[in-house]
GROMACS .gro file of C-alpha atoms in nm:
model
  311
    1MET     CA    1  -4.770  -2.808   0.829
    2THR     CA    2  -4.420  -2.935   0.763
    3PRO     CA    3  -4.225  -2.684   0.553
    4THR     CA    4  -4.126  -2.813   0.214
    5ALA     CA    5  -3.771  -2.835   0.097
    6GLN     CA    6  -3.841  -2.548  -0.144
    7SER     CA    7  -3.940  -2.315   0.140
    8ARG     CA    8  -3.625  -2.368   0.344
    9THR     CA    9  -3.349  -2.112   0.321
   10PRO     CA   10  -3.051  -2.276   0.150
   11ALA     CA   11  -2.725  -2.284   0.342
   12PRO     CA   12  -2.453  -2.059   0.199
   13ALA     CA   13  -2.218  -2.243  -0.031
   14ARG     CA   14  -1.873  -2.306   0.109
   15PRO     CA   15  -1.579  -2.192  -0.101
   16GLU     CA   16  -1.403  -2.466  -0.293
   17ARG     CA   17  -1.104  -2.615  -0.112
   18LEU     CA   18  -0.757  -2.513  -0.234
   19SER     CA   19  -0.426  -2.701  -0.248
   20ARG     CA   20  -0.224  -2.678   0.072
   21PRO     CA   21   0.057  -2.419   0.056
   22ALA     CA   22   0.412  -2.531   0.133
   23ASN     CA   23   0.500  -2.251   0.373
   24LEU     CA   24   0.371  -1.938   0.541
   25ALA     CA   25   0.475  -1.711   0.254
   26GLU     CA   26   0.269  -1.917   0.010
   27LEU     CA   27  -0.018  -1.913   0.257
   28ARG     CA   28  -0.016  -1.533   0.272
   29GLU     CA   29  -0.007  -1.511  -0.106
   30MET     CA   30  -0.293  -1.758  -0.136
   31ILE     CA   31  -0.512  -1.568   0.110
   32GLY     CA   32  -0.450  -1.243  -0.072
   33ARG     CA   33  -0.528  -1.400  -0.408
   34GLU     CA   34  -0.842  -1.580  -0.289
   35SER     CA   35  -0.970  -1.328  -0.034
   36GLU     CA   36  -1.274  -1.234  -0.242
   37ARG     CA   37  -1.390  -1.595  -0.228
   38LEU     CA   38  -1.386  -1.600   0.152
   39THR     CA   39  -1.702  -1.544   0.351
   40PRO     CA   40  -1.692  -1.247   0.593
   41ARG     CA   41  -1.628  -1.482   0.887
   42LEU     CA   42  -1.350  -1.668   0.709
   43ARG     CA   43  -1.197  -1.336   0.606
   44ALA     CA   44  -1.199  -1.218   0.969
   45ALA     CA   45  -1.029  -1.540   1.078
   46ALA     CA   46  -0.768  -1.512   0.802
   47ARG     CA   47  -0.688  -1.152   0.883
   48TYR     CA   48  -0.649  -1.229   1.254
   49ALA     CA   49  -0.423  -1.525   1.177
   50LEU     CA   50  -0.196  -1.320   0.950
   51ASP     CA   51  -0.182  -1.033   1.199
   52HIS     CA   52  -0.105  -1.265   1.493
   53PRO     CA   53   0.106  -1.552   1.355
   54ASN     CA   54   0.265  -1.639   1.689
   55GLU     CA   55  -0.073  -1.679   1.854
   56VAL     CA   56  -0.175  -1.926   1.586
   57ALA     CA   57   0.156  -2.111   1.613
   58LEU     CA   58   0.154  -2.148   1.991
   59ASN     CA   59  -0.210  -2.174   2.097
   60PRO     CA   60  -0.488  -2.431   2.058
   61VAL     CA   61  -0.786  -2.326   1.853
   62ALA     CA   62  -1.003  -2.271   2.164
   63THR     CA   63  -0.759  -2.014   2.300
   64LEU     CA   64  -0.733  -1.845   1.962
   65ALA     CA   65  -1.111  -1.822   1.945
   66ARG     CA   66  -1.127  -1.646   2.284
   67THR     CA   67  -0.861  -1.388   2.201
   68SER     CA   68  -0.983  -1.319   1.848
   69LYS     CA   69  -1.361  -1.326   1.916
   70VAL     CA   70  -1.386  -1.555   1.612
   71ALA     CA   71  -1.546  -1.897   1.653
   72ALA     CA   72  -1.310  -2.196   1.669
   73ALA     CA   73  -1.513  -2.367   1.398
   74THR     CA   74  -1.436  -2.076   1.166
   75PHE     CA   75  -1.061  -2.126   1.204
   76ILE     CA   76  -1.107  -2.495   1.134
   77ARG     CA   77  -1.309  -2.420   0.819
   78LEU     CA   78  -1.043  -2.171   0.713
   79ALA     CA   79  -0.773  -2.435   0.753
   80GLN     CA   80  -0.971  -2.679   0.541
   81PHE     CA   81  -1.039  -2.417   0.274
   82LEU     CA   82  -0.664  -2.352   0.255
   83GLY     CA   83  -0.599  -2.719   0.187
   84CYS     CA   84  -0.493  -2.817   0.539
   85GLU     CA   85  -0.624  -3.129   0.711
   86GLY     CA   86  -0.729  -2.923   1.011
   87TYR     CA   87  -0.620  -2.654   1.253
   88SER     CA   88  -0.313  -2.851   1.368
   89ASP     CA   89  -0.195  -2.878   1.009
   90LEU     CA   90  -0.242  -2.503   0.967
   91GLN     CA   91  -0.037  -2.446   1.284
   92ARG     CA   92   0.261  -2.623   1.129
   93LEU     CA   93   0.284  -2.351   0.864
   94PHE     CA   94   0.291  -2.082   1.133
   95ARG     CA   95   0.536  -2.269   1.357
   96GLU     CA   96   0.806  -2.312   1.095
   97PRO     CA   97   0.925  -1.947   1.099
   98LEU     CA   98   0.964  -1.963   1.478
   99GLN     CA   99   1.251  -2.205   1.430
  100HIS     CA  100   1.445  -1.927   1.258
  101ALA     CA  101   1.340  -1.619   1.455
  102GLY     CA  102   1.241  -1.581   1.816
  103LYS     CA  103   1.102  -1.230   1.799
  104PRO     CA  104   0.727  -1.174   1.819
  105SER     CA  105   0.544  -1.054   1.513
  106PHE     CA  106   0.518  -0.686   1.434
  107PRO     CA  107   0.149  -0.648   1.520
  108GLN     CA  108   0.211  -0.818   1.857
  109ARG     CA  109   0.509  -0.602   1.937
  110ILE     CA  110   0.325  -0.289   1.841
  111ARG     CA  111   0.017  -0.390   2.031
  112HIS     CA  112   0.228  -0.473   2.335
  113PHE     CA  113   0.415  -0.146   2.304
  114GLY     CA  114   0.099   0.053   2.260
  115GLY     CA  115  -0.065  -0.124   2.552
  116GLU     CA  116   0.223  -0.109   2.796
  117GLN     CA  117   0.388   0.220   2.718
  118THR     CA  118   0.234   0.507   2.911
  119LEU     CA  119   0.311   0.876   2.916
  120ASP     CA  120   0.318   1.001   3.273
  121HIS     CA  121   0.354   1.357   3.147
  122PRO     CA  122   0.198   1.383   2.799
  123ASP     CA  123   0.255   1.758   2.812
  124ASP     CA  124   0.630   1.696   2.816
  125PRO     CA  125   0.754   1.716   2.454
  126ALA     CA  126   1.074   1.531   2.540
  127GLN     CA  127   0.880   1.229   2.670
  128VAL     CA  128   0.655   1.232   2.363
  129LEU     CA  129   0.965   1.241   2.140
  130GLN     CA  130   1.118   0.948   2.327
  131ALA     CA  131   0.800   0.744   2.287
  132PHE     CA  132   0.771   0.823   1.918
  133SER     CA  133   1.136   0.739   1.863
  134GLN     CA  134   1.087   0.400   2.028
  135ALA     CA  135   0.780   0.331   1.816
  136ASN     CA  136   0.968   0.424   1.501
  137MET     CA  137   1.255   0.191   1.588
  138VAL     CA  138   1.009  -0.096   1.627
  139SER     CA  139   0.864  -0.019   1.283
  140LEU     CA  140   1.203  -0.015   1.117
  141GLU     CA  141   1.313  -0.334   1.294
  142HIS     CA  142   1.009  -0.508   1.150
  143LEU     CA  143   1.074  -0.372   0.801
  144ARG     CA  144   1.435  -0.487   0.813
  145ALA     CA  145   1.333  -0.834   0.933
  146ASP     CA  146   1.081  -0.871   0.649
  147ALA     CA  147   1.295  -0.717   0.375
  148ALA     CA  148   1.395  -1.049   0.217
  149SER     CA  149   1.034  -1.162   0.186
  150LEU     CA  150   0.905  -0.844   0.020
  151PRO     CA  151   0.869  -0.860  -0.362
  152LEU     CA  152   1.094  -0.558  -0.405
  153GLN     CA  153   1.253  -0.662  -0.735
  154ALA     CA  154   0.911  -0.734  -0.885
  155ALA     CA  155   0.796  -0.387  -0.776
  156ILE     CA  156   1.102  -0.224  -0.934
  157ASP     CA  157   1.041  -0.417  -1.255
  158LEU     CA  158   0.678  -0.295  -1.266
  159ILE     CA  159   0.794   0.064  -1.227
  160GLU     CA  160   1.061   0.034  -1.497
  161GLN     CA  161   0.824  -0.134  -1.744
  162ALA     CA  162   0.564   0.143  -1.718
  163THR     CA  163   0.567   0.418  -1.979
  164LEU     CA  164   0.430   0.655  -1.714
  165VAL     CA  165   0.389   0.614  -1.337
  166HIS     CA  166   0.103   0.773  -1.145
  167VAL     CA  167   0.129   0.798  -0.765
  168VAL     CA  168  -0.171   0.856  -0.542
  169GLY     CA  169  -0.169   0.889  -0.165
  170LEU     CA  170  -0.390   1.120   0.037
  171ARG     CA  171  -0.437   1.222   0.399
  172ARG     CA  172  -0.150   1.078   0.605
  173SER     CA  173  -0.016   0.891   0.301
  174TYR     CA  174   0.027   1.218   0.108
  175ALA     CA  175   0.385   1.273   0.226
  176VAL     CA  176   0.497   0.927   0.113
  177ALA     CA  177   0.327   0.965  -0.226
  178ALA     CA  178   0.473   1.313  -0.280
  179TYR     CA  179   0.825   1.197  -0.197
  180LEU     CA  180   0.796   0.887  -0.415
  181ALA     CA  181   0.677   1.090  -0.715
  182TYR     CA  182   0.963   1.336  -0.663
  183ALA     CA  183   1.228   1.067  -0.618
  184LEU     CA  184   1.119   0.861  -0.919
  185ASN     CA  185   1.136   1.169  -1.139
  186ARG     CA  186   1.483   1.245  -1.000
  187VAL     CA  187   1.608   0.902  -1.107
  188GLY     CA  188   1.471   0.940  -1.459
  189CYS     CA  189   1.139   0.761  -1.425
  190PRO     CA  190   0.851   0.975  -1.566
  191THR     CA  191   0.605   1.011  -1.279
  192VAL     CA  192   0.304   1.227  -1.200
  193GLN     CA  193   0.140   1.269  -0.862
  194ILE     CA  194  -0.238   1.252  -0.838
  195ASN     CA  195  -0.300   1.497  -0.555
  196GLY     CA  196  -0.656   1.616  -0.614
  197LEU     CA  197  -0.575   1.988  -0.588
  198GLY     CA  198  -0.878   2.195  -0.676
  199GLY     CA  199  -1.103   1.890  -0.658
  200SER     CA  200  -0.961   1.756  -0.983
  201ILE     CA  201  -0.851   1.414  -0.867
  202HIS     CA  202  -1.060   1.221  -1.121
  203GLU     CA  203  -0.953   1.451  -1.403
  204GLN     CA  204  -0.588   1.399  -1.306
  205ALA     CA  205  -0.637   1.022  -1.302
  206SER     CA  206  -0.815   1.025  -1.638
  207ILE     CA  207  -0.488   1.063  -1.832
  208ALA     CA  208  -0.376   0.714  -1.721
  209SER     CA  209  -0.405   0.436  -1.977
  210ALA     CA  210  -0.287   0.083  -2.049
  211GLY     CA  211   0.090   0.060  -2.024
  212HIS     CA  212   0.093   0.299  -1.729
  213LEU     CA  213   0.133   0.205  -1.363
  214LEU     CA  214  -0.056   0.333  -1.060
  215ILE     CA  215   0.126   0.326  -0.726
  216ALA     CA  216  -0.143   0.356  -0.459
  217VAL     CA  217  -0.029   0.442  -0.106
  218SER     CA  218  -0.296   0.404   0.160
  219PHE     CA  219  -0.328   0.303   0.524
  220PRO     CA  220  -0.621   0.284   0.766
  221PRO     CA  221  -0.870   0.443   0.756
  222TYR     CA  222  -0.799   0.444   0.376
  223ALA     CA  223  -0.885   0.764   0.190
  224GLY     CA  224  -1.202   0.727  -0.015
  225ASP     CA  225  -1.063   0.921  -0.311
  226THR     CA  226  -0.764   0.687  -0.330
  227LEU     CA  227  -0.994   0.387  -0.351
  228GLN     CA  228  -1.199   0.554  -0.624
  229VAL     CA  229  -0.885   0.627  -0.828
  230CYS     CA  230  -0.786   0.261  -0.797
  231GLN     CA  231  -1.124   0.152  -0.929
  232GLN     CA  232  -1.123   0.414  -1.203
  233LEU     CA  233  -0.781   0.310  -1.334
  234SER     CA  234  -0.849  -0.062  -1.302
  235GLN     CA  235  -1.133  -0.017  -1.548
  236ARG     CA  236  -0.885   0.146  -1.787
  237GLY     CA  237  -0.646  -0.151  -1.771
  238VAL     CA  238  -0.381   0.030  -1.565
  239LYS     CA  239  -0.159  -0.195  -1.353
  240ARG     CA  240  -0.143  -0.121  -0.981
  241LEU     CA  241   0.130  -0.147  -0.719
  242ALA     CA  242  -0.015  -0.109  -0.369
  243LEU     CA  243   0.185   0.017  -0.070
  244THR     CA  244  -0.041  -0.061   0.223
  245ASP     CA  245  -0.067  -0.231   0.560
  246SER     CA  246  -0.226  -0.563   0.463
  247ILE     CA  247  -0.325  -0.786   0.175
  248PHE     CA  248  -0.681  -0.728   0.301
  249SER     CA  249  -0.648  -0.355   0.243
  250PRO     CA  250  -0.901  -0.227  -0.012
  251VAL     CA  251  -0.620  -0.084  -0.228
  252ALA     CA  252  -0.463  -0.432  -0.235
  253GLN     CA  253  -0.776  -0.589  -0.379
  254GLY     CA  254  -0.723  -0.629  -0.752
  255ALA     CA  255  -0.366  -0.496  -0.735
  256ASP     CA  256  -0.098  -0.655  -0.952
  257LEU     CA  257   0.151  -0.644  -0.665
  258VAL     CA  258   0.130  -0.556  -0.296
  259LEU     CA  259   0.407  -0.429  -0.068
  260GLU     CA  260   0.299  -0.460   0.294
  261VAL     CA  261   0.445  -0.209   0.538
  262ASN     CA  262   0.336  -0.132   0.891
  263ASP     CA  263   0.424   0.178   1.088
  264ALA     CA  264   0.405   0.219   1.462
  265GLU     CA  265   0.116   0.400   1.620
  266LEU     CA  266   0.123   0.614   1.931
  267LEU     CA  267  -0.187   0.780   2.077
  268GLY     CA  268  -0.363   0.782   1.740
  269PHE     CA  269  -0.064   0.920   1.548
  270ARG     CA  270   0.099   0.685   1.299
  271SER     CA  271   0.465   0.694   1.209
  272LEU     CA  272   0.577   0.723   0.845
  273CYS     CA  273   0.932   0.596   0.895
  274ALA     CA  274   0.884   0.246   0.753
  275ALA     CA  275   0.666   0.361   0.462
  276MET     CA  276   0.912   0.634   0.370
  277SER     CA  277   1.204   0.390   0.388
  278LEU     CA  278   1.021   0.160   0.149
  279ALA     CA  279   0.961   0.451  -0.091
  280GLN     CA  280   1.330   0.540  -0.079
  281THR     CA  281   1.422   0.178  -0.148
  282LEU     CA  282   1.202   0.169  -0.458
  283ALA     CA  283   1.351   0.490  -0.593
  284MET     CA  284   1.708   0.378  -0.530
  285GLY     CA  285   1.633   0.036  -0.677
  286VAL     CA  286   1.505   0.194  -0.997
  287ALA     CA  287   1.805   0.428  -1.010
  288PHE     CA  288   2.059   0.152  -0.969
  289SER     CA  289   1.878  -0.074  -1.217
  290LYS     CA  290   1.872   0.199  -1.481
  291ARG     CA  291   2.234   0.297  -1.429
  292SER     CA  292   2.363  -0.059  -1.419
  293LYS     CA  293   2.189  -0.137  -1.751
  294GLN     CA  294   2.347   0.171  -1.906
  295ARG     CA  295   2.689   0.069  -1.779
  296THR     CA  296   2.690  -0.302  -1.854
  297GLY     CA  297   3.044  -0.428  -1.814
  298SER     CA  298   3.156  -0.111  -1.636
  299THR     CA  299   3.379  -0.131  -1.329
  300GLU     CA  300   3.203   0.158  -1.156
  301THR     CA  301   3.092   0.097  -0.799
  302PHE     CA  302   2.741   0.137  -0.663
  303GLU     CA  303   2.837   0.471  -0.505
  304THR     CA  304   2.986   0.599  -0.831
  305VAL     CA  305   2.681   0.499  -1.032
  306LEU     CA  306   2.451   0.697  -0.802
  307GLU     CA  307   2.678   0.986  -0.710
  308ASP     CA  308   2.486   1.242  -0.915
  309ILE     CA  309   2.146   1.147  -0.766
  310ASP     CA  310   2.027   1.372  -0.484
  311CYS     CA  311   1.691   1.260  -0.348
   0.00000   0.00000   0.00000
């Protein structure tokens, strides 16, 4: 008996096509904004493309499919969803930055470093220190290269506009969160750290309300309690600034602003240099903004304005 149309399983609906972005920065923003509308396969393709921009720029779709383990047709559908005519049109967005910078992307450099660098004597602390130092330099080089594209001023504005700032970061992110809470308080920005001591993380978060800001710091494998605090405070109307590794990070989903920062990894240990530098930049940015507003028209220099701050 021929199955009826009613008995057939309907094909999943494809997400509605968007308007083509003008450049790679707009593309990244669009993917972050629309990520929840992507199917799991499209999301995997998008994440691989953003993590490996040079591979997209320089390789045909068949090669990209082999290296990424994502079907070529998926990349083509992703391009069409993003408003491009096809994969070649998508490539043009990724090729444009190569005209201004010849260095490989951060994930490629780190992956290459992690794959090629070996420790002949892992029991030699000096060799381990040399390897970590090299990995940290790569992280900071990437952060410096991307500084102009990070929404730093928007992040500083969010912090200044909040009546109270809450900072959460657990596991390896704890050190960054603790420093950021300390530094923001030192520059006159009321801040509390949600640290979960005594198992009271949800009680600590419960004091947050509309008008406050949550700064969530989290990196893979993403602490479960941090994600729960993000959800808890989102339901209370609290704005969120996410410091994380990717726009696909769970703490980035639903965030008002995302600052992406990637640290080097060596033998399972992740550096904190880039993340800590970003935290210091936010604190100094808030300090200088506050002091400059207080001294409008003053002839004081940047160093003079901040001379009494010791973070």
